PDB file of C-alpha atoms and ligand atoms in Angstrom:
ATOM      1  CA  MET B 121      24.096 -38.618   1.732  1.00 49.00           C
ATOM      2  CA  LYS B 122      24.498 -36.741   4.957  1.00 51.00           C
ATOM      3  CA  ARG B 123      25.737 -33.728   3.013  1.00 58.00           C
ATOM      4  CA  THR B 124      22.629 -33.808   0.795  1.00 54.00           C
ATOM      5  CA  SER B 125      20.275 -33.823   3.771  1.00 59.00           C
ATOM      6  CA  GLN B 126      22.152 -30.897   5.293  1.00 63.00           C
ATOM      7  CA  ILE B 127      21.715 -28.940   2.075  1.00 55.00           C
ATOM      8  CA  GLN B 128      18.037 -29.895   1.989  1.00 63.00           C
ATOM      9  CA  ARG B 129      17.571 -28.728   5.569  1.00 63.00           C
ATOM     10  CA  PHE B 130      19.345 -25.482   4.752  1.00 58.00           C
ATOM     11  CA  LEU B 131      17.136 -24.920   1.693  1.00 56.00           C
ATOM     12  CA  GLY B 132      14.050 -25.700   3.759  1.00 58.00           C
ATOM     13  CA  THR B 133      15.049 -23.092   6.330  1.00 57.00           C
ATOM     14  CA  LEU B 134      15.618 -20.535   3.560  1.00 51.00           C
ATOM     15  CA  LEU B 135      12.198 -21.296   2.090  1.00 52.00           C
ATOM     16  CA  MET B 136      10.513 -20.865   5.478  1.00 55.00           C
ATOM     17  CA  MET B 137      12.263 -17.535   5.984  1.00 55.00           C
ATOM     18  CA  ALA B 138      11.130 -16.394   2.541  1.00 54.00           C
ATOM     19  CA  PHE B 139       7.517 -17.344   3.284  1.00 50.00           C
ATOM     20  CA  PHE B 140       7.694 -15.554   6.612  1.00 48.00           C
ATOM     21  CA  LEU B 141       9.047 -12.387   5.003  1.00 47.00           C
ATOM     22  CA  ILE B 142       6.479 -12.451   2.178  1.00 47.00           C
ATOM     23  CA  SER B 143       3.513 -13.003   4.503  1.00 46.00           C
ATOM     24  CA  THR B 144       4.708 -10.264   6.902  1.00 44.00           C
ATOM     25  CA  PHE B 145       5.159  -7.854   4.024  1.00 47.00           C
ATOM     26  CA  SER B 146       1.834  -8.560   2.344  1.00 46.00           C
ATOM     27  CA  THR B 147      -0.200  -8.152   5.524  1.00 47.00           C
ATOM     28  CA  SER B 148       1.468  -4.838   6.445  1.00 51.00           C
ATOM     29  CA  ALA B 149       1.379  -3.201   2.956  1.00 66.00           C
ATOM     30  CA  ALA B 150      -1.521  -0.739   2.771  1.00 74.00           C
ATOM     31  CA  GLN B 151      -3.758  -0.952  -0.271  1.00 85.00           C
ATOM     32  CA  THR B 152      -5.052   2.362  -1.529  1.00 88.00           C
ATOM     33  CA  ALA B 153      -7.830   3.226  -3.971  1.00 88.00           C
ATOM     34  CA  GLY B 154      -8.584   6.722  -5.160  1.00 90.00           C
ATOM     35  CA  ILE B 155      -8.623   9.302  -7.911  1.00 88.00           C
ATOM     36  CA  ILE B 156      -7.759  12.882  -8.805  1.00 88.00           C
ATOM     37  CA  ASP B 157     -11.148  14.558  -9.373  1.00 85.00           C
ATOM     38  CA  ASN B 158      -9.690  17.746 -10.789  1.00 83.00           C
ATOM     39  CA  ALA B 159      -6.714  20.050 -11.059  1.00 85.00           C
ATOM     40  CA  ASP B 160      -7.185  23.777 -11.602  1.00 84.00           C
ATOM     41  CA  GLU B 161      -5.696  27.169 -10.716  1.00 85.00           C
ATOM     42  CA  SER B 162      -6.262  26.699  -6.988  1.00 87.00           C
ATOM     43  CA  GLY B 163      -4.964  23.184  -6.597  1.00 92.00           C
ATOM     44  CA  VAL B 164      -5.556  19.448  -6.880  1.00 93.00           C
ATOM     45  CA  ARG B 165      -8.577  17.662  -5.413  1.00 93.00           C
ATOM     46  CA  GLY B 166      -9.624  14.043  -5.154  1.00 93.00           C
ATOM     47  CA  TRP B 167     -10.025  11.183  -2.731  1.00 94.00           C
ATOM     48  CA  ALA B 168      -8.072   8.190  -1.462  1.00 95.00           C
ATOM     49  CA  ILE B 169      -9.056   5.286   0.765  1.00 94.00           C
ATOM     50  CA  ASN B 170      -6.689   3.012   2.658  1.00 90.00           C
ATOM     51  CA  THR B 171      -8.688  -0.150   1.864  1.00 87.00           C
ATOM     52  CA  THR B 172      -6.597  -2.206   4.329  1.00 88.00           C
ATOM     53  CA  ASP B 173      -7.731   0.090   7.164  1.00 89.00           C
ATOM     54  CA  PRO B 174     -10.580   2.382   6.008  1.00 89.00           C
ATOM     55  CA  ALA B 175     -10.670   4.159   9.392  1.00 91.00           C
ATOM     56  CA  ALA B 176      -7.120   5.481   8.909  1.00 90.00           C
ATOM     57  CA  ALA B 177      -6.459   8.505   6.694  1.00 90.00           C
ATOM     58  CA  ALA B 178      -4.471   7.639   3.571  1.00 93.00           C
ATOM     59  CA  GLU B 179      -1.390   9.730   2.924  1.00 94.00           C
ATOM     60  CA  VAL B 180      -1.500  11.201  -0.560  1.00 96.00           C
ATOM     61  CA  LYS B 181       1.479  12.427  -2.545  1.00 97.00           C
ATOM     62  CA  VAL B 182       0.776  14.641  -5.556  1.00 97.00           C
ATOM     63  CA  VAL B 183       3.641  14.633  -8.069  1.00 95.00           C
ATOM     64  CA  ILE B 184       3.857  17.476 -10.587  1.00 95.00           C
ATOM     65  CA  THR B 185       6.095  16.969 -13.611  1.00 89.00           C
ATOM     66  CA  ASN B 186       7.059  19.432 -16.320  1.00 87.00           C
ATOM     67  CA  GLN B 187       5.981  17.828 -19.606  1.00 75.00           C
ATOM     68  CA  ALA B 188       8.683  19.611 -21.621  1.00 70.00           C
ATOM     69  CA  ASN B 189      11.697  18.123 -19.817  1.00 76.00           C
ATOM     70  CA  GLY B 190      10.234  15.365 -17.629  1.00 76.00           C
ATOM     71  CA  GLN B 191      11.466  17.052 -14.455  1.00 89.00           C
ATOM     72  CA  THR B 192       9.462  16.722 -11.256  1.00 94.00           C
ATOM     73  CA  VAL B 193       8.882  20.241  -9.920  1.00 96.00           C
ATOM     74  CA  ALA B 194       6.947  19.330  -6.792  1.00 96.00           C
ATOM     75  CA  GLU B 195       5.918  16.460  -4.525  1.00 97.00           C
ATOM     76  CA  LEU B 196       3.104  17.680  -2.293  1.00 97.00           C
ATOM     77  CA  ILE B 197       1.995  15.506   0.614  1.00 97.00           C
ATOM     78  CA  THR B 198      -1.265  15.609   2.512  1.00 96.00           C
ATOM     79  CA  ASN B 199      -3.700  13.332   4.322  1.00 95.00           C
ATOM     80  CA  ALA B 200      -6.932  12.354   2.592  1.00 96.00           C
ATOM     81  CA  SER B 201      -9.195  13.104   5.571  1.00 95.00           C
ATOM     82  CA  GLN B 202     -11.850  15.580   4.416  1.00 96.00           C
ATOM     83  CA  TYR B 203     -15.444  14.403   4.772  1.00 95.00           C
ATOM     84  CA  ARG B 204     -17.122  13.423   1.500  1.00 92.00           C
ATOM     85  CA  GLU B 205     -20.802  12.521   1.543  1.00 90.00           C
ATOM     86  CA  ASP B 206     -20.430  10.516  -1.699  1.00 87.00           C
ATOM     87  CA  LEU B 207     -17.858   8.202  -0.059  1.00 89.00           C
ATOM     88  CA  VAL B 208     -19.663   7.345   3.191  1.00 90.00           C
ATOM     89  CA  SER B 209     -20.575   3.910   1.813  1.00 88.00           C
ATOM     90  CA  HIS B 210     -16.846   3.008   1.967  1.00 87.00           C
ATOM     91  CA  GLY B 211     -16.528   3.727   5.708  1.00 89.00           C
ATOM     92  CA  THR B 212     -16.105   7.012   7.571  1.00 92.00           C
ATOM     93  CA  GLY B 213     -16.375   9.161   4.440  1.00 93.00           C
ATOM     94  CA  ASN B 214     -13.288  11.122   5.556  1.00 95.00           C
ATOM     95  CA  TYR B 215     -11.365  10.441   2.350  1.00 95.00           C
ATOM     96  CA  GLY B 216     -11.183  13.735   0.443  1.00 96.00           C
ATOM     97  CA  PHE B 217      -8.027  15.729  -0.212  1.00 96.00           C
ATOM     98  CA  ASP B 218      -7.502  19.263  -1.508  1.00 96.00           C
ATOM     99  CA  ILE B 219      -3.918  20.432  -1.984  1.00 96.00           C
ATOM    100  CA  PRO B 220      -3.179  24.053  -2.915  1.00 96.00           C
ATOM    101  CA  VAL B 221      -0.608  24.265  -5.729  1.00 96.00           C
ATOM    102  CA  PRO B 222       1.663  27.317  -6.294  1.00 95.00           C
ATOM    103  CA  TRP B 223       1.551  26.905 -10.090  1.00 94.00           C
ATOM    104  CA  SER B 224       3.098  30.273 -10.970  1.00 91.00           C
ATOM    105  CA  SER B 225       6.268  29.406  -9.010  1.00 95.00           C
ATOM    106  CA  TYR B 226       6.925  26.506 -11.426  1.00 94.00           C
ATOM    107  CA  GLY B 227       7.098  28.795 -14.466  1.00 91.00           C
ATOM    108  CA  ASP B 228       5.151  28.656 -17.735  1.00 89.00           C
ATOM    109  CA  GLY B 229       4.673  25.205 -19.178  1.00 85.00           C
ATOM    110  CA  THR B 230       2.477  22.130 -19.277  1.00 82.00           C
ATOM    111  CA  TYR B 231       2.464  19.963 -16.179  1.00 88.00           C
ATOM    112  CA  LEU B 232       1.450  16.365 -15.621  1.00 86.00           C
ATOM    113  CA  VAL B 233      -0.372  15.887 -12.298  1.00 89.00           C
ATOM    114  CA  GLU B 234      -0.214  12.406 -10.754  1.00 89.00           C
ATOM    115  CA  ALA B 235      -1.128  11.224  -7.260  1.00 93.00           C
ATOM    116  CA  TYR B 236      -0.056   8.271  -5.137  1.00 94.00           C
ATOM    117  CA  GLY B 237      -1.546   6.724  -2.001  1.00 92.00           C
ATOM    118  CA  ALA B 238       0.906   4.533  -0.057  1.00 84.00           C
ATOM    119  CA  GLY B 239       3.036   4.290  -3.186  1.00 83.00           C
ATOM    120  CA  GLN B 240       0.154   3.138  -5.378  1.00 87.00           C
ATOM    121  CA  LYS B 241      -0.844   5.359  -8.261  1.00 84.00           C
ATOM    122  CA  LEU B 242      -4.335   6.827  -8.069  1.00 87.00           C
ATOM    123  CA  SER B 243      -6.341   7.136 -11.270  1.00 80.00           C
ATOM    124  CA  GLY B 244      -7.316  10.389 -12.950  1.00 77.00           C
ATOM    125  CA  THR B 245      -3.932  11.746 -14.106  1.00 78.00           C
ATOM    126  CA  ARG B 246      -4.328  15.369 -15.245  1.00 81.00           C
ATOM    127  CA  ILE B 247      -2.530  17.898 -17.379  1.00 81.00           C
ATOM    128  CA  HIS B 248      -2.449  21.507 -16.230  1.00 85.00           C
ATOM    129  CA  PRO B 249      -1.135  24.459 -18.270  1.00 84.00           C
ATOM    130  CA  VAL B 250       0.639  27.429 -16.676  1.00 88.00           C
ATOM    131  CA  GLY B 251       0.813  30.614 -18.750  1.00 84.00           C
ATOM    132  CA  ASP B 252      -1.016  31.692 -21.912  1.00 79.00           C
ATOM    133  CA  LEU B 253       1.275  29.829 -24.303  1.00 72.00           C
ATOM    134  CA  ALA B 254       0.841  26.492 -22.536  1.00 73.00           C
ATOM    135  CA  ALA B 255      -2.915  27.003 -22.396  1.00 72.00           C
ATOM    136  CA  ALA B 256      -2.922  27.749 -26.134  1.00 64.00           C
ATOM    137  CA  ASN B 257      -0.728  24.717 -26.885  1.00 61.00           C
ATOM    138  CA  LEU B 258      -3.038  22.503 -24.891  1.00 63.00           C
ATOM    139  CA  GLN B 259      -5.903  23.748 -27.060  1.00 56.00           C
ATOM    140  CA  ASN B 260      -4.041  23.382 -30.368  1.00 49.00           C
ATOM    141  CA  SER B 261      -2.053  20.264 -29.479  1.00 44.00           C
ATOM    142  CA  SER B 262       1.647  20.301 -28.630  1.00 40.00           C
ATOM    143  CA  SER B 263       4.586  17.921 -28.623  1.00 40.00           C
ATOM    144  CA  SER B 264       3.146  15.978 -25.703  1.00 60.00           C
ATOM    145  CA  LEU B 265      -0.401  15.983 -27.037  1.00 68.00           C
ATOM    146  CA  ARG B 266      -1.196  14.753 -30.519  1.00 76.00           C
ATOM    147  CA  SER B 267      -4.566  15.650 -31.967  1.00 79.00           C
ATOM    148  CA  LEU B 268      -6.555  12.646 -33.201  1.00 91.00           C
ATOM    149  CA  GLY B 269      -9.147  14.950 -34.750  1.00 88.00           C
ATOM    150  CA  VAL B 270     -12.794  15.435 -33.933  1.00 92.00           C
ATOM    151  CA  PHE B 271     -14.554  12.409 -32.444  1.00 95.00           C
ATOM    152  CA  ARG B 272     -18.171  11.869 -31.535  1.00 97.00           C
ATOM    153  CA  THR B 273     -18.279  11.484 -27.755  1.00 97.00           C
ATOM    154  CA  THR B 274     -21.161  10.015 -25.775  1.00 97.00           C
ATOM    155  CA  ALA B 275     -21.574   8.894 -22.171  1.00 97.00           C
ATOM    156  CA  TYR B 276     -22.428   5.696 -20.331  1.00 97.00           C
ATOM    157  CA  CYS B 277     -22.807   4.508 -16.739  1.00 96.00           C
ATOM    158  CA  PRO B 278     -22.944   1.135 -14.900  1.00 95.00           C
ATOM    159  CA  CYS B 279     -26.752   0.909 -15.224  1.00 95.00           C
ATOM    160  CA  ARG B 280     -28.381  -1.987 -17.053  1.00 93.00           C
ATOM    161  CA  LYS B 281     -29.556   0.254 -19.864  1.00 94.00           C
ATOM    162  CA  CYS B 282     -26.001   1.502 -20.568  1.00 94.00           C
ATOM    163  CA  SER B 283     -23.886  -1.519 -19.655  1.00 91.00           C
ATOM    164  CA  GLY B 284     -26.181  -4.551 -19.754  1.00 87.00           C
ATOM    165  CA  GLY B 285     -24.968  -7.065 -17.168  1.00 81.00           C
ATOM    166  CA  TRP B 286     -21.410  -5.700 -17.107  1.00 83.00           C
ATOM    167  CA  GLY B 287     -22.043  -3.096 -14.392  1.00 85.00           C
ATOM    168  CA  GLY B 288     -18.807  -1.281 -13.630  1.00 89.00           C
ATOM    169  CA  ARG B 289     -16.555  -3.962 -15.121  1.00 93.00           C
ATOM    170  CA  THR B 290     -14.672  -3.090 -18.286  1.00 95.00           C
ATOM    171  CA  SER B 291     -13.772  -5.387 -21.168  1.00 94.00           C
ATOM    172  CA  THR B 292     -10.102  -5.220 -20.094  1.00 95.00           C
ATOM    173  CA  GLY B 293     -10.954  -6.452 -16.578  1.00 94.00           C
ATOM    174  CA  THR B 294     -10.622  -3.150 -14.718  1.00 94.00           C
ATOM    175  CA  ILE B 295     -13.286  -1.441 -12.600  1.00 94.00           C
ATOM    176  CA  ALA B 296     -14.580   1.586 -14.496  1.00 95.00           C
ATOM    177  CA  ALA B 297     -13.998   4.972 -12.822  1.00 94.00           C
ATOM    178  CA  ALA B 298     -15.392   8.414 -13.619  1.00 93.00           C
ATOM    179  CA  ASN B 299     -12.848  10.892 -15.035  1.00 89.00           C
ATOM    180  CA  HIS B 300     -10.734   7.911 -16.003  1.00 93.00           C
ATOM    181  CA  THR B 301     -12.446   5.232 -18.093  1.00 96.00           C
ATOM    182  CA  ILE B 302     -13.413   5.552 -21.745  1.00 98.00           C
ATOM    183  CA  SER B 303     -14.817   2.984 -24.109  1.00 98.00           C
ATOM    184  CA  VAL B 304     -13.233   2.974 -27.567  1.00 98.00           C
ATOM    185  CA  ASP B 305     -13.021   1.050 -30.814  1.00 98.00           C
ATOM    186  CA  PRO B 306      -9.662  -0.683 -30.125  1.00 97.00           C
ATOM    187  CA  ARG B 307      -8.923  -0.753 -33.868  1.00 97.00           C
ATOM    188  CA  VAL B 308      -8.872   3.083 -33.798  1.00 97.00           C
ATOM    189  CA  ILE B 309      -7.535   3.707 -30.278  1.00 97.00           C
ATOM    190  CA  PRO B 310      -5.509   0.842 -28.766  1.00 97.00           C
ATOM    191  CA  TYR B 311      -6.297  -0.216 -25.180  1.00 97.00           C
ATOM    192  CA  GLY B 312      -4.104   1.558 -22.655  1.00 95.00           C
ATOM    193  CA  SER B 313      -3.914   4.783 -24.691  1.00 95.00           C
ATOM    194  CA  ARG B 314      -4.270   7.955 -22.662  1.00 91.00           C
ATOM    195  CA  ILE B 315      -6.686  10.323 -24.330  1.00 92.00           C
ATOM    196  CA  MET B 316      -7.354  13.909 -23.301  1.00 87.00           C
ATOM    197  CA  ILE B 317     -10.916  15.129 -23.760  1.00 86.00           C
ATOM    198  CA  GLY B 318     -11.818  18.587 -22.490  1.00 75.00           C
ATOM    199  CA  GLY B 319      -8.766  18.819 -20.211  1.00 70.00           C
ATOM    200  CA  VAL B 320      -9.304  15.410 -18.598  1.00 80.00           C
ATOM    201  CA  VAL B 321      -6.900  12.553 -19.358  1.00 83.00           C
ATOM    202  CA  TYR B 322      -8.770   9.258 -19.742  1.00 91.00           C
ATOM    203  CA  THR B 323      -7.522   5.725 -20.269  1.00 94.00           C
ATOM    204  CA  ALA B 324      -8.892   3.565 -23.102  1.00 97.00           C
ATOM    205  CA  GLU B 325      -9.888   0.406 -21.231  1.00 97.00           C
ATOM    206  CA  ASP B 326     -13.340  -0.569 -22.392  1.00 97.00           C
ATOM    207  CA  CYS B 327     -15.219  -1.272 -25.607  1.00 96.00           C
ATOM    208  CA  GLY B 328     -18.855  -1.535 -26.540  1.00 90.00           C
ATOM    209  CA  GLY B 329     -21.003  -2.842 -29.356  1.00 85.00           C
ATOM    210  CA  GLY B 330     -22.099   0.662 -30.311  1.00 91.00           C
ATOM    211  CA  VAL B 331     -18.627   2.201 -30.155  1.00 96.00           C
ATOM    212  CA  LYS B 332     -17.177   2.037 -33.670  1.00 97.00           C
ATOM    213  CA  GLY B 333     -14.640   4.180 -35.508  1.00 97.00           C
ATOM    214  CA  ASN B 334     -14.154   7.773 -34.394  1.00 97.00           C
ATOM    215  CA  HIS B 335     -16.482   7.437 -31.429  1.00 98.00           C
ATOM    216  CA  ILE B 336     -15.589   7.511 -27.728  1.00 98.00           C
ATOM    217  CA  ASP B 337     -17.997   6.594 -24.919  1.00 98.00           C
ATOM    218  CA  ILE B 338     -17.092   8.314 -21.618  1.00 97.00           C
ATOM    219  CA  PHE B 339     -17.824   6.592 -18.307  1.00 97.00           C
ATOM    220  CA  PHE B 340     -19.873   8.441 -15.665  1.00 96.00           C
ATOM    221  CA  ASN B 341     -21.098   7.209 -12.276  1.00 94.00           C
ATOM    222  CA  THR B 342     -24.789   7.962 -12.772  1.00 95.00           C
ATOM    223  CA  HIS B 343     -27.291   7.798 -15.582  1.00 96.00           C
ATOM    224  CA  GLY B 344     -28.297  11.419 -14.882  1.00 95.00           C
ATOM    225  CA  GLU B 345     -24.767  12.514 -15.777  1.00 94.00           C
ATOM    226  CA  THR B 346     -24.814  10.522 -19.008  1.00 96.00           C
ATOM    227  CA  ARG B 347     -28.089  12.230 -20.020  1.00 95.00           C
ATOM    228  CA  ALA B 348     -26.623  15.639 -19.175  1.00 94.00           C
ATOM    229  CA  TYR B 349     -23.590  14.876 -21.336  1.00 92.00           C
ATOM    230  CA  GLY B 350     -25.579  13.669 -24.333  1.00 95.00           C
ATOM    231  CA  SER B 351     -23.527  13.544 -27.540  1.00 95.00           C
ATOM    232  CA  ARG B 352     -20.748  16.012 -28.353  1.00 92.00           C
ATOM    233  CA  ASN B 353     -18.337  16.342 -31.254  1.00 93.00           C
ATOM    234  CA  VAL B 354     -14.980  17.369 -29.764  1.00 87.00           C
ATOM    235  CA  GLU B 355     -11.300  17.309 -30.704  1.00 84.00           C
ATOM    236  CA  VAL B 356      -9.483  14.618 -28.728  1.00 88.00           C
ATOM    237  CA  TYR B 357      -5.749  14.269 -28.052  1.00 85.00           C
ATOM    238  CA  LEU B 358      -3.430  11.349 -27.598  1.00 90.00           C
ATOM    239  CA  VAL B 359      -1.226  12.033 -24.556  1.00 84.00           C
ATOM    240  CA  GLN B 360       2.328  10.932 -25.346  1.00 75.00           C
TER     241      GLN B 360
HETATM  242 ZN1  LIG H 524     -26.849   4.468 -17.626  1.00 82.55          ZN
END
């Protein structure tokens, strides 16, 4: 009996220590939200917000991986601290980043561009070609990109006209983001698929009543942008 109570006391102490560790860890871990807006010849741009402490600049790590062999060629680190008028509603507005990238030093090829803020992956993964061959492959599809053919693409935004009462929520439970979210017919493109349209890699994470068959609806922040986009027939690629 005495032995049992000793074991129970020991287990209780262990449990308390575990709770203490978990609560300490969860309060100190920074949460980061953000996105890569674009990647081009000059570098990689986007924004990141430390949502745990929006007054502090989030550290951003851009990871560049050669698609052909899966090797990481660069990990570039910067602080997201440039002023962005469009992000003032989240706090200081000092959340932009712009990292120059020495593409030519990596050699010809196709590169995956990913970014992390405090270890959490930002949305908006990109593919960037270096050299004429890679650029041509990206156009004509390559081993890492499989053409799905020509789809009708349209645009939508969180407004009531486009999204009814859903706002920025997607049918898979995520918050829709520009340069990231597309609405698909899940029977044609399964949820979670990464689809490249016009050089931007999107994630299939929404559906809509009007999106059937070879049709993709691309999420934009504003209704003006959806009108400007209109309807376009373009070749789309599955990123593998
Ligand atoms: Zn709209």
